[in-house]
Short mmCIF file of C-alpha atoms in Angstrom, two decimals:
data_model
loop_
_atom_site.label_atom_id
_atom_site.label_comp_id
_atom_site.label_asym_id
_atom_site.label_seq_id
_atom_site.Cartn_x
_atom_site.Cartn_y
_atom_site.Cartn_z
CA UNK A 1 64.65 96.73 107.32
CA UNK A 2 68.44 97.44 108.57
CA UNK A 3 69.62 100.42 109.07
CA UNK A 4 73.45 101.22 108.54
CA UNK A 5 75.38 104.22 108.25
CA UNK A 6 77.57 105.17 105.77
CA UNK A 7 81.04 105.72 105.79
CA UNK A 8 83.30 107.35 102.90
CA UNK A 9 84.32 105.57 99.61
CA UNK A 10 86.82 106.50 97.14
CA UNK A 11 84.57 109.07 95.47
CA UNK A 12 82.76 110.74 98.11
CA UNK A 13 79.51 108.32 97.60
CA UNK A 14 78.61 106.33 101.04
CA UNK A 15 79.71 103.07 102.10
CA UNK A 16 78.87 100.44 105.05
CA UNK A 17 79.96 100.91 108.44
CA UNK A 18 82.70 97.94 108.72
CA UNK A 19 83.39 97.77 105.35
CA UNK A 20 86.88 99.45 104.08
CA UNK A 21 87.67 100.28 100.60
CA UNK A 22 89.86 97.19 99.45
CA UNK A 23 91.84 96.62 96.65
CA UNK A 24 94.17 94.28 95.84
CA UNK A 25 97.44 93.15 98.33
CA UNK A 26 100.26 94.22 96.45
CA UNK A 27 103.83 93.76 96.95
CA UNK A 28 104.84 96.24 99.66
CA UNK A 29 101.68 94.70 101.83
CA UNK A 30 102.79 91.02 100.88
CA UNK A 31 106.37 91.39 101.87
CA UNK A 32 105.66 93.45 104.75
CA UNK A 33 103.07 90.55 105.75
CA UNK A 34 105.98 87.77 105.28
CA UNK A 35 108.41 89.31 107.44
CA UNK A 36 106.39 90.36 110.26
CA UNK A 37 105.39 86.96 109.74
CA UNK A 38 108.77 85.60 109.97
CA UNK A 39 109.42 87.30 113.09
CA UNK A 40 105.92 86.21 114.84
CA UNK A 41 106.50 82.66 114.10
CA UNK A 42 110.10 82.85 115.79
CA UNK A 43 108.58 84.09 118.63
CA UNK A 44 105.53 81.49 118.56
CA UNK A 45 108.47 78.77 118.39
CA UNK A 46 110.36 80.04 121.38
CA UNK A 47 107.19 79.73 123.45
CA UNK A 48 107.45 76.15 122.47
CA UNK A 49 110.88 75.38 121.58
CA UNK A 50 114.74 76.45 121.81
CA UNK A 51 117.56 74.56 121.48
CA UNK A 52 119.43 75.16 124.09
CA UNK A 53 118.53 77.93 126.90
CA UNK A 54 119.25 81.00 126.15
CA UNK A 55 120.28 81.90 129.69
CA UNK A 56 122.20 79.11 130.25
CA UNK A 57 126.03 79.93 130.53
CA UNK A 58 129.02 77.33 129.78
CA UNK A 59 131.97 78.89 129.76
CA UNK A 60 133.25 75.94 128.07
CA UNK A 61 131.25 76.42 124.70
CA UNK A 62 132.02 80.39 124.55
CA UNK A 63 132.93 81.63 121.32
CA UNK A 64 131.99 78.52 118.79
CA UNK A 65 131.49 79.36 115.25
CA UNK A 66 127.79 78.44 113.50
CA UNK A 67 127.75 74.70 113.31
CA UNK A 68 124.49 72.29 113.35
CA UNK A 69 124.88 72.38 117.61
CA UNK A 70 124.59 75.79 117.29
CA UNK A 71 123.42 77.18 114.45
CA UNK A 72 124.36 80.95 115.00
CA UNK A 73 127.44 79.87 116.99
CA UNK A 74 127.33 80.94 120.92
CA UNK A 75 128.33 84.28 122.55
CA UNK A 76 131.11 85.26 125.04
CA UNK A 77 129.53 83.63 127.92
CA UNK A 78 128.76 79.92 125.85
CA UNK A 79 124.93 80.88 125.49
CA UNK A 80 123.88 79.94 122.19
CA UNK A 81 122.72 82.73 119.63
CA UNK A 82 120.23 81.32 118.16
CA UNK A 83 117.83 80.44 121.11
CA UNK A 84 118.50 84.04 122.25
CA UNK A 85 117.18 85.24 118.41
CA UNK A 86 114.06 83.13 119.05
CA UNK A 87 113.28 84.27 122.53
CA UNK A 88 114.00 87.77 121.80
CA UNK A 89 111.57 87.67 119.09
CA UNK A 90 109.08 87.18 122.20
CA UNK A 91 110.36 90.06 124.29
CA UNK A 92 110.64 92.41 121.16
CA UNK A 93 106.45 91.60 120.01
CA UNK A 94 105.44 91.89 123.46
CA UNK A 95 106.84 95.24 124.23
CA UNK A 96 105.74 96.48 120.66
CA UNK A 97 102.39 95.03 121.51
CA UNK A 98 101.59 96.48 124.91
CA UNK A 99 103.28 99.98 123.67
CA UNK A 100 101.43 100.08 120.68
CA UNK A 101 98.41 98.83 123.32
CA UNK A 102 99.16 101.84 125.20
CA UNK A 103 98.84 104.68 122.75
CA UNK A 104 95.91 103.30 121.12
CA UNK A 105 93.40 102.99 124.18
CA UNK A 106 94.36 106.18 124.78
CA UNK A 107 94.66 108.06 121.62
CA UNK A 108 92.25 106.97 119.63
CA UNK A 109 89.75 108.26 122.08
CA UNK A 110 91.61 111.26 122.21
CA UNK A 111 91.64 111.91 118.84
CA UNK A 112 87.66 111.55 118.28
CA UNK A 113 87.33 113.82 121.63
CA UNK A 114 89.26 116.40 120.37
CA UNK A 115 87.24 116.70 117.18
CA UNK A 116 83.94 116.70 118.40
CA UNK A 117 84.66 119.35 121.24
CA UNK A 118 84.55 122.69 121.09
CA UNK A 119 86.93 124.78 120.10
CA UNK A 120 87.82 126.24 123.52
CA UNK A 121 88.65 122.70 124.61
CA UNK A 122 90.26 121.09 121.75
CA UNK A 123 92.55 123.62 120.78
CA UNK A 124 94.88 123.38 124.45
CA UNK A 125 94.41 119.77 124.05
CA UNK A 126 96.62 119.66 121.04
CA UNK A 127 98.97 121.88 121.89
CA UNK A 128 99.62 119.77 124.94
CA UNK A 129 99.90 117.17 122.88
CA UNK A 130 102.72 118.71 120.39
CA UNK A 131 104.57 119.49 123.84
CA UNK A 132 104.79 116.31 124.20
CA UNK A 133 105.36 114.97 120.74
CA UNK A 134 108.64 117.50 120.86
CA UNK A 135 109.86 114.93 123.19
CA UNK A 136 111.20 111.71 121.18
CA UNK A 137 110.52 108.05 122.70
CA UNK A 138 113.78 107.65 123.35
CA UNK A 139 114.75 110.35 125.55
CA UNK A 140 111.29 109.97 126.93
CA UNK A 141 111.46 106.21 127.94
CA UNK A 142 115.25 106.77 129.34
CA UNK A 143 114.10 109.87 131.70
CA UNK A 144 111.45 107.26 132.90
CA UNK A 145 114.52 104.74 133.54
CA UNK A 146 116.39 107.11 135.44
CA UNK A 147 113.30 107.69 137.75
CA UNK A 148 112.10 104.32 138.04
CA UNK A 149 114.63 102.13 137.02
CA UNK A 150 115.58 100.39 134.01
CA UNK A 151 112.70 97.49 133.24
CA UNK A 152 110.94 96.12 130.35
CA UNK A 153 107.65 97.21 131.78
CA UNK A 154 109.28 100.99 131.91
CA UNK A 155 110.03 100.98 128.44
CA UNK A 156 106.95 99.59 127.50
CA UNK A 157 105.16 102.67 129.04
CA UNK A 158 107.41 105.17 127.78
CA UNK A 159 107.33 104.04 124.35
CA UNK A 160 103.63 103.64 124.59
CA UNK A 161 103.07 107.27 126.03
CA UNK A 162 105.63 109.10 123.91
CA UNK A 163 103.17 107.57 121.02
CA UNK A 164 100.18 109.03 121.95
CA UNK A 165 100.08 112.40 120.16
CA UNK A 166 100.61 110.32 116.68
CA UNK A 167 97.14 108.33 117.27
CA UNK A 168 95.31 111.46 118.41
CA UNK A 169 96.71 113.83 115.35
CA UNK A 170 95.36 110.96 113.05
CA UNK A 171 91.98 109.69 114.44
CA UNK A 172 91.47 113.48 114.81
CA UNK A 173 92.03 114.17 111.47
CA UNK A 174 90.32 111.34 109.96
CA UNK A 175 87.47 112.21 112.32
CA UNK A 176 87.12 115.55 111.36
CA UNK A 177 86.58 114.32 107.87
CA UNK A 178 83.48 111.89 109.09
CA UNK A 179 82.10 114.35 110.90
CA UNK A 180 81.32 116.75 108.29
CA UNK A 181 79.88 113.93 106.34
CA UNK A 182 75.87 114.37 105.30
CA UNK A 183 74.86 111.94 107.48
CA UNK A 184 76.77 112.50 110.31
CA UNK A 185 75.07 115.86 110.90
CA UNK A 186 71.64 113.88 109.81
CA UNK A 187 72.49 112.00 113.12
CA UNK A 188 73.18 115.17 115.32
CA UNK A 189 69.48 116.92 113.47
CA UNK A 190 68.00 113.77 114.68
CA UNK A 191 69.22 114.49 118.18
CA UNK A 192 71.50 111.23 118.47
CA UNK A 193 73.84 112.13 121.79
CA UNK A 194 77.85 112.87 120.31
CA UNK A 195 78.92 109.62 122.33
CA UNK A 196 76.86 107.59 119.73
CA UNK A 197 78.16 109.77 116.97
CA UNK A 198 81.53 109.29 118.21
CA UNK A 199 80.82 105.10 118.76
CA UNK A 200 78.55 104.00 115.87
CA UNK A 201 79.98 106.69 112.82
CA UNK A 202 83.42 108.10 113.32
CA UNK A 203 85.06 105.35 115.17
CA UNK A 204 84.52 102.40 112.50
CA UNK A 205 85.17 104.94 109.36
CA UNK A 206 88.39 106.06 110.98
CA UNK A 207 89.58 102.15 111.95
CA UNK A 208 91.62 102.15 108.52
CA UNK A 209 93.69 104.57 110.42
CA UNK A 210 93.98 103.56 113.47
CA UNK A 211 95.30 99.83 111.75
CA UNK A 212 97.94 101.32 109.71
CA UNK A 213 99.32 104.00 112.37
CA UNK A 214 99.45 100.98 114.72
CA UNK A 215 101.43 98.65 112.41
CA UNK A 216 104.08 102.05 112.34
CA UNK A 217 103.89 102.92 115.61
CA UNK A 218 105.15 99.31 116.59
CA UNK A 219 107.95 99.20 113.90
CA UNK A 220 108.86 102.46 116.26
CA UNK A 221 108.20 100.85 119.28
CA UNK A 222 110.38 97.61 118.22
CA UNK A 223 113.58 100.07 117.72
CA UNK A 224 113.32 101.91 120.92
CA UNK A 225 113.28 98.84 122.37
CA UNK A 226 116.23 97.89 120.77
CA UNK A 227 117.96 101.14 121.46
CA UNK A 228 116.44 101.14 125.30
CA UNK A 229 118.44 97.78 126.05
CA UNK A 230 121.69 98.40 123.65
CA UNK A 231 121.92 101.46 126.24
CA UNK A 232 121.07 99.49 129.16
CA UNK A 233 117.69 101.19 130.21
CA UNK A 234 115.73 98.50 128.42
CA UNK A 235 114.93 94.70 129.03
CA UNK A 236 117.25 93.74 131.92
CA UNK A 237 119.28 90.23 131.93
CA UNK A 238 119.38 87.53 132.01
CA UNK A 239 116.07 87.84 129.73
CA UNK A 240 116.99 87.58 125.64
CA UNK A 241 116.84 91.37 124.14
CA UNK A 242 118.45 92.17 120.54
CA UNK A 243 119.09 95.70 121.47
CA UNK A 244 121.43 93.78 124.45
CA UNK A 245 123.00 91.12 122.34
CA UNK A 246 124.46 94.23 119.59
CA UNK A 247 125.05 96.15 123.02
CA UNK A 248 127.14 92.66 124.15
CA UNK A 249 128.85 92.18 121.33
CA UNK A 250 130.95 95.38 120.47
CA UNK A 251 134.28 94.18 122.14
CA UNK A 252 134.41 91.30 120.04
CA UNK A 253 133.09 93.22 116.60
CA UNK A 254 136.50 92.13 115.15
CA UNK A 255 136.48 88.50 116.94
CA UNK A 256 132.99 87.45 116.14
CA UNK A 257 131.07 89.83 113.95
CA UNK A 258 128.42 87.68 113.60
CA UNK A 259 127.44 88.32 117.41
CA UNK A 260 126.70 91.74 115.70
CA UNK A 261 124.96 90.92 112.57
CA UNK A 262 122.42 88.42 114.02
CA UNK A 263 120.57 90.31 115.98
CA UNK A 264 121.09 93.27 113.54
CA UNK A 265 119.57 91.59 110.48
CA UNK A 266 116.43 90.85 113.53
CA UNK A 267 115.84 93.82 114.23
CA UNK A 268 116.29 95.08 110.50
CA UNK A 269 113.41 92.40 109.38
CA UNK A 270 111.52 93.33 112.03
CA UNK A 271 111.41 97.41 111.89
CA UNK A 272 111.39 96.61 108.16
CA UNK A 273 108.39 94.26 107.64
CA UNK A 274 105.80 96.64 110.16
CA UNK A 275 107.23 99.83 107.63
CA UNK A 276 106.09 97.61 104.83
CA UNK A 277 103.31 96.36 105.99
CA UNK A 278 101.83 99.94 107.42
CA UNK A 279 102.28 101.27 104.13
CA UNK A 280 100.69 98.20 102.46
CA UNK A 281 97.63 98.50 104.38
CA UNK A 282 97.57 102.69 103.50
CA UNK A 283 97.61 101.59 99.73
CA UNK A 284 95.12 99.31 100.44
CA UNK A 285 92.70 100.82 102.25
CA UNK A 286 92.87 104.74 101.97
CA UNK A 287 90.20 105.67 99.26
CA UNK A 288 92.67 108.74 98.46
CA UNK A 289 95.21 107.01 96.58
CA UNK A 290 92.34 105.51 94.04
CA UNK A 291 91.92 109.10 92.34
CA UNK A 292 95.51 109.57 92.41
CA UNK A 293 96.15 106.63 90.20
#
C-alpha cells in the first residue's frame, strides 16, 4: 500500500502531495489566460513568420500609414511595425522567462532554507535579503548596465536577481506553514533527514506559490524590460524591443502617434494578462480565500 503525504486543504484536513485545491477558472484567470495567450502566440508566429523584416531599413517606405502592406504602417527608418510587434513579442517572453528562471532556481530554495534553519542563520539571511529588496529592478539592472554594458543578457540578470527576495519571502512563508503541519514533524520523529522534508513535503505544498509569484514576477520582469530599452540599457538594436520602439518614437508623437500606441497597447496586454492571470491562479488555488467566501 502507497504511502503519500499530506499537504493542506481549505480546512486544515490533509490533502495529496501534487494535488492543489482547485476550484473553478473564473474570469480574472480566463482573461488573464487569453492575453498572455495572445502575446505567446505572436511570439510563436514570429519564430515562423513576419511580413517583412523587422530590421530591414528602406528609407523609401518610412513613414506609411496602416494599410494591408503594412498593417501597423512602418517607422522612421521604413521598417514595418508590425513585424517588429511580432518579434518583440519573442525578445519580451524570453527575457521574462530566463528572469523569472533566475529568481526561482534561486529563491525558492532559499526560501525553504531559510525556514528550516535555525534561527541564528535564517534571521541575517533575510535581512540581507530586504537590503536588497530596498533596491528596485530598475535601478538595479541599469547599475549592472553601467558596469557591464547595456545587453539583453544584462537585463535579464538584473531583473532576475533584483527578484529574488520576493520568491524567498513567499516559499518561506508558505513553508513555515507546512512545516508546522502534524505530519511534517511525524517525518522529523521518524528521523527522515530535513533535505527530504524540504524535497518530498514542503516543496510540492508550497508549488501553488511559487506558480502564482512567478506569473507576477514576469509581468514585472516584462516592464523593466520595457523600461531597460526605452532608456537604452536594455535590448540593443537592431534586435525588435517595445521598450525601444516607444523610446523611437517620441519625436514623431505628433507625426505618427501610432508609432507610440502600438507597442504601448503590447506591452499593456502583456503586463496586464500575467497581473490577471497571477491573481487568477491565487483565487484558484489558495485554500484561504474558500473560508473567506
Amino acid at each position: 500500500m502507497s504511502r503519500i503525504d499530506p499537504g493542506i486543504g481549505a480546512l486544515g484536513e490533509p490533502l495529496p502531495v501534487g494535488r492543489l485545491p482547485r476550484r473553478r477558472a473564473g474570469a480574472t484567470l480566463m482573461v488573464g489566460a487569453v492575453l498572455v495567450g495572445l502575446v505567446v502566440a505572436a511570439a510563436l508566429v514570429s519564430f515562423l513568420w513576419t511580413p517583412y523584416d523587422p530590421t530591414l531599413v528602406d528609407a523609401s517606405s518610412r513613414l506609411q500609414t496602416m494599410s494591408p502592406h503594412h498593417l501597423f504602417g512602418t517607422d522612421k527608418f521604413g521598417r514595418d511595425v508590425f513585424s517588429q510587434i511580432l518579434v518583440g513579442a519573442r525578445t519580451t517572453l524570453f527575457v521574462g522567462i530566463v528572469a523569472v528562471g533566475v529568481a526561482g532556481v534561486i529563491g525558492v530554495p532559499l526560501g525553504i532554507v531559510a525556514a528550516m534553519a535555525p534561527r541564528w542563520f535564517a534571521e541575517p539571511l533575510m535581512r540581507l535579503l530586504d537590503l536588497l529588496l530596498a533596491f528596485p529592478a530598475l535601478l538595479l539592472a541599469i547599475m549592472f548596465s553601467a558596469v557591464y554594458g547595456g545587453s539583453t543578457l544584462v537585463a535579464m540578470i538584473a531583473i532576475g536577481i533584483a527578484s529574488i527576495p520576493s520568491f524567498v519571502r513567499v516559499v518561506r512563508s508558505g513553508a513555515l506553514q507546512v512545516l508546522s503541519t502534524e505530519y511534517v514533524l511525524a517525518a522529523r520523529a521518524a528521523g527522515r533527514r530535513p533535505f527530504a522534508i524540504g524535497w518530498r513535503h514542503v516543496l510540492p505544498n508550497v508549488s501553488s506559490l511559487v506558480i502564482v509569484q512567478a506569473s507576477v514576477a514576469f509581468a514585472i520582469a516584462i516592464l523593466a524590460e520595457a523600461a531597460l530599452s526605452f532608456l537604452g540599457y536594455g535590448t540593443p538594436p537592431p534586435t525588435p524591443s517595445w521598450g525601444r520602439m516607444l523610446q523611437e518614437s517620441q519625436e514623431m508623437l505628433f507625426i505618427a502617434p501610432r508609432l507610440a500606441i502600438f507597442p504601448g497597447i503590447a506591452i499593456a496586454v502583456a503586463v496586464l494578462g500575467f497581473n490577471l492571470l497571477g491573481d487568477g491562479l491565487r483565487d484558484r488555488y489558495d485554500p484561504r480565500l474558500e473560508d473567506r467566501r
